[in-house]
Amino acid sequence: MLRRRLSSLLLRSPCSSAVASSIQQQHHLLLPTHAEKPPALNLLRLFTSLAGTDGDRPFIAFVLGGPGSGKGTQCSRIASDFGFSHVSAGDLLRNEISAGTDQGEWILEIIREGRIVPSEITVELVRKAIESSTAKRVLIDGFPRCEENRIAFEKITGTEPDLVLFFDCPEDEMVKRLLSRNQGRVDDNIETIKKRLKVFESLNLPVVEYYSSRGKAHKINATGTEDEIFEAVRKLFSSLR
Ligand SMILES: Nc1ncnc2c1ncn2[C@@H]1O[C@H](COP(=O)(O)OP(=O)(O)OP(=O)(O)O)[C@@H](O)[C@H]1O
Ligand SMILES: O=c1ccn([C@@H]2O[C@H](COP(=O)(O)O)[C@@H](O)[C@H]2O)c(=O)[nH]1
Ligand SMILES: [Mg+2]
C-alpha cells in the first residue's frame, strides 16, 4: 500500500531520482536507541570533537525526523542546555522568502508543495550559517533532506556530521501536532502535510539509514511530552561531554 502510494509520487525536485531507488527498499531502521550505548570507538571520537580538539571546525550534529516530530522544539532546548548554535534549514529558506527576492518566490512555491529545494541553494545557506557561527557546536535542524543534499554538503564542505539525531514519531502524532501548530506556515495544511510525509519517507529516511550504517545516527523515541523526550536527548548529550 505504502509502496503503491510512493510509486505514484511525482516529484520535480532534484532529489527525485532517489525516489525510484528508495521505494524499492524497505526502511528497516537499525538504529541504536538512546538507551543503548553507541560503539566505544565512536564515543571516543565524539568526545574529542565535542571537546573542541578536532581541528578548527565546530562539532556538527544533524537533527532529522519527520515533519512535526519535534526537531525545532528539541533543538531549542539542546541549544540552551548544551551550548549549541541552532541552524534550522527551513528557517534559512523562510528567511529568503521574507527577504522578497525572486529566489524567495520560487522557494515559497517549493515549500508550499512540500518538495525539496535544490541542494545548491540549501547547502550554501547552511554552509554560510556554520561558517558565521562562533559556537563550537552546531545543530543543523532539518537538513540534509535527501541523499543528494547529503552528498552535496559533504562534497562542498569536505566534512561529515559528528552525530545525527533522529526523532522517531508515528505519522498520526506528527499530523496532529502540525495541524495545531498555528504558526501560519504555508505548509501546515493537510494536503501539504501528506506530501511532506511522503517525501520524508522516500527521501529523508535513506539519509538516516546511511548515517546509521556509519554508526553516527541515534534514534530518539519522539512520542511523549517535550520533557520526556528531552530527558532522552539529555542522556545522549551528557554521555558526550
Ligand atoms: N512532545 C510533544 N508533544 C506535543 N506537541 C509537541 C511536542 N513536541 C513539539 N510539539 C509541538 O508540535 C509542533 C511541531 O513541533 P516542531 O515545530 O518542533 O516540529 P519540527 O520537527 O521542527 O517540524 P517541521 O519539520 O515542520 O519544522 C509544535 O507546535 C510544537 O510545539
Ligand atoms: O534542507 C531543507 C529544509 C527544508 N526544506 C523545505 O522547507 C520546508 C520546511 O522545512 P522544515 O524543516 O519543516 O521547517 C520543507 O518541507 C521543504 O519544502 C528543504 O527543501 N530543504
Ligand atoms: Mg522545524
Short mmCIF file of C-alpha atoms and ligand atoms in Angstrom, two decimals:
data_model
loop_
_atom_site.label_atom_id
_atom_site.label_comp_id
_atom_site.label_asym_id
_atom_site.label_seq_id
_atom_site.Cartn_x
_atom_site.Cartn_y
_atom_site.Cartn_z
CA MET A 1 0.00 0.00 0.00
CA LEU A 2 2.74 2.41 1.06
CA ARG A 3 4.83 1.37 -1.92
CA ARG A 4 1.90 1.99 -4.23
CA ARG A 5 1.41 5.44 -2.73
CA LEU A 6 5.11 6.22 -3.04
CA SER A 7 5.26 4.93 -6.60
CA SER A 8 2.59 7.40 -7.59
CA LEU A 9 4.65 10.29 -6.25
CA LEU A 10 5.60 12.75 -8.92
CA LEU A 11 8.38 14.90 -7.58
CA ARG A 12 10.04 17.62 -9.55
CA SER A 13 12.87 18.10 -7.10
CA PRO A 14 16.49 17.33 -7.97
CA CYS A 15 16.24 14.55 -5.41
CA SER A 16 13.54 12.82 -7.46
CA SER A 17 15.92 10.29 -8.96
CA ALA A 18 16.38 8.93 -5.46
CA VAL A 19 12.66 8.17 -5.18
CA ALA A 20 12.75 5.33 -7.66
CA SER A 21 15.56 3.52 -5.88
CA SER A 22 14.35 4.21 -2.37
CA ILE A 23 10.84 2.89 -2.96
CA GLN A 24 12.43 -0.42 -3.88
CA GLN A 25 13.81 -0.65 -0.37
CA GLN A 26 12.22 -1.48 2.93
CA HIS A 27 13.01 1.13 5.55
CA HIS A 28 14.29 -1.03 8.35
CA LEU A 29 15.99 1.40 10.66
CA LEU A 30 18.57 -0.44 12.65
CA LEU A 31 19.43 2.45 14.90
CA PRO A 32 20.63 2.34 18.47
CA THR A 33 18.13 3.93 20.82
CA HIS A 34 19.28 6.43 23.43
CA ALA A 35 19.15 3.61 25.97
CA GLU A 36 21.75 1.60 24.09
CA LYS A 37 25.38 2.59 24.10
CA PRO A 38 26.88 3.71 20.79
CA PRO A 39 30.06 1.85 19.82
CA ALA A 40 33.02 2.71 22.08
CA LEU A 41 35.23 3.99 19.24
CA ASN A 42 32.50 6.33 18.16
CA LEU A 43 32.04 7.71 21.63
CA LEU A 44 35.74 8.46 21.84
CA ARG A 45 35.67 10.33 18.52
CA LEU A 46 32.53 12.22 19.52
CA PHE A 47 34.01 13.09 22.88
CA THR A 48 37.19 14.54 21.40
CA SER A 49 35.36 16.59 18.80
CA LEU A 50 32.70 17.83 21.23
CA ALA A 51 35.55 18.97 23.45
CA GLY A 52 36.81 21.08 20.56
CA THR A 53 40.00 19.15 19.80
CA ASP A 54 39.03 18.02 16.31
CA GLY A 55 40.50 20.79 14.16
CA ASP A 56 39.04 24.21 13.62
CA ARG A 57 35.53 23.39 12.54
CA PRO A 58 32.72 23.11 15.09
CA PHE A 59 31.15 19.86 16.26
CA ILE A 60 28.25 19.29 13.85
CA ALA A 61 25.04 17.43 14.70
CA PHE A 62 22.38 16.88 12.04
CA VAL A 63 18.88 16.70 13.53
CA LEU A 64 16.44 14.70 11.42
CA GLY A 65 12.89 13.45 11.80
CA GLY A 66 9.53 13.69 10.08
CA PRO A 67 7.53 16.90 9.80
CA GLY A 68 6.24 17.75 13.27
CA SER A 69 8.42 15.18 15.04
CA GLY A 70 9.69 17.96 17.32
CA LYS A 71 13.09 18.80 15.81
CA GLY A 72 12.79 22.54 16.33
CA THR A 73 11.38 22.19 19.85
CA GLN A 74 14.14 19.86 20.99
CA CYS A 75 16.89 21.82 19.20
CA SER A 76 15.98 24.95 21.18
CA ARG A 77 16.42 23.03 24.39
CA ILE A 78 19.66 21.37 23.31
CA ALA A 79 20.98 24.79 22.27
CA SER A 80 20.28 26.36 25.63
CA ASP A 81 21.39 23.42 27.80
CA PHE A 82 24.43 22.28 25.81
CA GLY A 83 25.73 25.48 24.22
CA PHE A 84 24.90 24.65 20.63
CA SER A 85 24.10 27.15 17.92
CA HIS A 86 20.78 26.17 16.27
CA VAL A 87 20.67 26.38 12.47
CA SER A 88 17.27 25.45 11.01
CA ALA A 89 17.48 24.85 7.26
CA GLY A 90 13.74 25.52 6.95
CA ASP A 91 14.17 28.88 8.73
CA LEU A 92 17.07 29.81 6.43
CA LEU A 93 14.80 29.14 3.44
CA ARG A 94 11.89 31.05 5.01
CA ASN A 95 14.29 33.99 5.58
CA GLU A 96 14.92 34.00 1.83
CA ILE A 97 11.17 34.21 1.26
CA SER A 98 10.83 37.08 3.76
CA ALA A 99 13.64 38.93 2.01
CA GLY A 100 11.33 39.11 -1.02
CA THR A 101 13.87 38.06 -3.67
CA ASP A 102 12.99 36.24 -6.93
CA GLN A 103 14.66 33.19 -5.43
CA GLY A 104 12.36 33.62 -2.41
CA GLU A 105 9.22 33.41 -4.55
CA TRP A 106 10.43 30.20 -6.12
CA ILE A 107 11.38 28.71 -2.72
CA LEU A 108 7.91 29.58 -1.41
CA GLU A 109 6.29 27.54 -4.18
CA ILE A 110 8.53 24.55 -3.42
CA ILE A 111 7.74 24.71 0.30
CA ARG A 112 4.03 25.15 -0.41
CA GLU A 113 4.15 21.91 -2.40
CA GLY A 114 6.18 20.07 0.24
CA ARG A 115 9.06 19.48 -2.17
CA ILE A 116 12.80 19.81 -1.60
CA VAL A 117 14.69 22.96 -2.52
CA PRO A 118 17.71 22.29 -4.78
CA SER A 119 20.94 21.47 -2.97
CA GLU A 120 22.90 24.33 -4.48
CA ILE A 121 20.67 26.77 -2.60
CA THR A 122 20.33 24.97 0.73
CA VAL A 123 23.92 23.77 1.05
CA GLU A 124 25.18 27.33 0.53
CA LEU A 125 22.78 28.71 3.15
CA VAL A 126 23.75 26.01 5.65
CA ARG A 127 27.47 26.33 4.91
CA LYS A 128 27.37 30.10 5.43
CA ALA A 129 25.42 29.70 8.67
CA ILE A 130 28.01 27.24 10.02
CA GLU A 131 30.86 29.48 8.93
CA SER A 132 29.41 32.59 10.50
CA SER A 133 28.63 30.86 13.78
CA THR A 134 31.09 31.44 16.58
CA ALA A 135 29.80 28.45 18.56
CA LYS A 136 31.95 25.34 18.91
CA ARG A 137 28.89 23.12 18.47
CA VAL A 138 26.23 23.48 15.82
CA LEU A 139 22.85 21.77 15.36
CA ILE A 140 21.65 21.58 11.77
CA ASP A 141 17.89 21.13 12.04
CA GLY A 142 16.03 19.52 9.11
CA PHE A 143 18.97 19.03 6.74
CA PRO A 144 20.05 17.04 4.73
CA ARG A 145 16.61 16.24 3.34
CA CYS A 146 17.74 13.69 0.75
CA GLU A 147 20.82 11.77 -0.35
CA GLU A 148 21.60 14.41 -2.96
CA ASN A 149 21.62 17.11 -0.22
CA ARG A 150 23.90 14.95 1.91
CA ILE A 151 26.37 14.23 -0.88
CA ALA A 152 26.44 17.90 -1.96
CA PHE A 153 27.04 19.04 1.64
CA GLU A 154 29.86 16.56 2.21
CA LYS A 155 31.48 17.42 -1.13
CA ILE A 156 31.25 21.20 -0.76
CA THR A 157 32.25 21.42 2.89
CA GLY A 158 34.62 18.44 2.85
CA THR A 159 33.17 17.29 6.14
CA GLU A 160 30.67 14.88 7.68
CA PRO A 161 28.49 15.41 10.75
CA ASP A 162 29.85 14.10 14.03
CA LEU A 163 26.44 12.97 15.16
CA VAL A 164 22.96 12.51 13.68
CA LEU A 165 19.89 12.66 15.89
CA PHE A 166 16.77 11.03 14.52
CA PHE A 167 13.42 11.81 16.15
CA ASP A 168 11.18 8.84 15.51
CA CYS A 169 7.49 9.72 15.68
CA PRO A 170 4.34 8.00 14.37
CA GLU A 171 2.62 9.72 11.43
CA ASP A 172 -0.70 10.30 13.18
CA GLU A 173 1.06 12.11 16.04
CA MET A 174 3.06 14.28 13.61
CA VAL A 175 -0.12 15.21 11.70
CA LYS A 176 -1.90 16.11 14.94
CA ARG A 177 0.97 18.35 16.05
CA LEU A 178 1.29 20.11 12.69
CA LEU A 179 -2.41 20.82 12.41
CA SER A 180 -2.38 22.51 15.80
CA ARG A 181 0.93 24.38 15.40
CA ASN A 182 -0.78 27.66 14.42
CA GLN A 183 2.32 29.50 13.26
CA GLY A 184 0.80 30.46 9.92
CA ARG A 185 3.12 28.21 7.91
CA VAL A 186 2.01 27.72 4.28
CA ASP A 187 2.82 24.02 4.53
CA ASP A 188 0.83 23.24 7.69
CA ASN A 189 -2.34 22.15 5.89
CA ILE A 190 -3.43 18.56 5.46
CA GLU A 191 -2.80 18.47 1.72
CA THR A 192 0.83 19.64 2.00
CA ILE A 193 1.41 17.62 5.17
CA LYS A 194 0.56 14.41 3.27
CA LYS A 195 3.11 15.34 0.60
CA ARG A 196 5.76 16.18 3.21
CA LEU A 197 5.24 12.82 4.88
CA LYS A 198 5.74 11.01 1.57
CA VAL A 199 8.88 12.99 0.82
CA PHE A 200 10.18 12.25 4.32
CA GLU A 201 9.58 8.52 3.92
CA SER A 202 11.04 8.19 0.45
CA LEU A 203 13.91 10.71 0.52
CA ASN A 204 14.86 11.62 4.08
CA LEU A 205 14.79 8.19 5.72
CA PRO A 206 17.52 6.90 3.38
CA VAL A 207 19.79 9.64 4.77
CA VAL A 208 19.11 8.40 8.31
CA GLU A 209 19.83 4.85 7.15
CA TYR A 210 23.10 5.96 5.58
CA TYR A 211 24.34 7.58 8.78
CA SER A 212 23.03 4.65 10.79
CA SER A 213 25.19 2.32 8.73
CA ARG A 214 28.17 4.55 9.62
CA GLY A 215 27.39 4.34 13.34
CA LYS A 216 26.54 8.05 13.58
CA ALA A 217 22.74 8.03 13.94
CA HIS A 218 20.97 7.91 17.28
CA LYS A 219 17.26 7.24 17.35
CA ILE A 220 15.16 9.03 19.94
CA ASN A 221 11.58 8.00 20.62
CA ALA A 222 9.75 11.26 19.88
CA THR A 223 6.42 10.35 21.47
CA GLY A 224 5.51 11.58 24.94
CA THR A 225 5.83 15.02 26.41
CA GLU A 226 8.52 17.52 25.38
CA ASP A 227 10.14 17.00 28.79
CA GLU A 228 10.17 13.21 28.45
CA ILE A 229 11.76 13.41 25.02
CA PHE A 230 14.32 15.93 26.19
CA GLU A 231 15.29 13.60 29.03
CA ALA A 232 16.34 11.01 26.44
CA VAL A 233 18.17 13.69 24.47
CA ARG A 234 19.88 14.96 27.60
CA LYS A 235 21.16 11.45 28.41
CA LEU A 236 22.73 11.15 24.98
CA PHE A 237 24.38 14.58 25.04
CA SER A 238 25.54 14.18 28.63
CA SER A 239 27.32 10.98 27.61
CA LEU A 240 29.26 13.03 25.05
CA ARG A 241 30.54 15.65 27.45
N1 LIG B 1 6.39 16.14 22.56
C1 LIG B 1 5.46 16.93 22.04
N2 LIG B 1 4.16 16.73 22.32
C2 LIG B 1 3.20 17.53 21.78
N3 LIG B 1 3.46 18.56 20.94
C3 LIG B 1 4.73 18.80 20.64
C4 LIG B 1 5.80 18.01 21.16
N4 LIG B 1 6.97 18.48 20.66
C5 LIG B 1 6.64 19.52 19.87
N5 LIG B 1 5.32 19.72 19.86
C6 LIG B 1 4.57 20.71 19.11
O1 LIG B 1 4.38 20.17 17.81
C7 LIG B 1 4.56 21.16 16.80
C8 LIG B 1 5.71 20.73 15.88
O2 LIG B 1 6.92 20.75 16.63
P1 LIG B 1 8.25 21.30 15.95
O3 LIG B 1 7.98 22.58 15.27
O4 LIG B 1 9.31 21.27 16.99
O5 LIG B 1 8.49 20.12 14.90
P2 LIG B 1 9.50 20.03 13.68
O6 LIG B 1 10.01 18.64 13.64
O7 LIG B 1 10.51 21.12 13.76
O8 LIG B 1 8.52 20.27 12.46
P3 LIG B 1 8.85 20.81 10.99
O9 LIG B 1 9.63 19.73 10.30
O10 LIG B 1 7.52 21.01 10.37
O11 LIG B 1 9.64 22.08 11.13
C9 LIG B 1 4.80 22.47 17.54
O12 LIG B 1 3.59 23.16 17.68
C10 LIG B 1 5.32 22.02 18.91
O13 LIG B 1 5.01 22.96 19.92
O1 LIG B 2 17.03 21.32 3.80
C1 LIG B 2 15.84 21.66 3.59
C2 LIG B 2 14.99 22.09 4.61
C3 LIG B 2 13.70 22.45 4.31
N1 LIG B 2 13.27 22.40 3.02
C4 LIG B 2 11.90 22.85 2.67
O2 LIG B 2 11.36 23.63 3.72
C5 LIG B 2 10.19 23.00 4.23
C6 LIG B 2 10.05 23.26 5.68
O3 LIG B 2 11.17 22.73 6.37
P1 LIG B 2 11.10 22.49 7.97
O4 LIG B 2 12.37 21.79 8.33
O5 LIG B 2 9.91 21.63 8.18
O6 LIG B 2 10.97 23.82 8.60
C7 LIG B 2 10.32 21.53 3.82
O7 LIG B 2 9.09 20.84 3.74
C8 LIG B 2 10.95 21.69 2.45
O8 LIG B 2 9.99 22.08 1.50
C9 LIG B 2 14.10 21.99 2.02
O9 LIG B 2 13.71 21.93 0.85
N2 LIG B 2 15.37 21.62 2.33
MG MG B 3 11.04 22.67 12.44
#
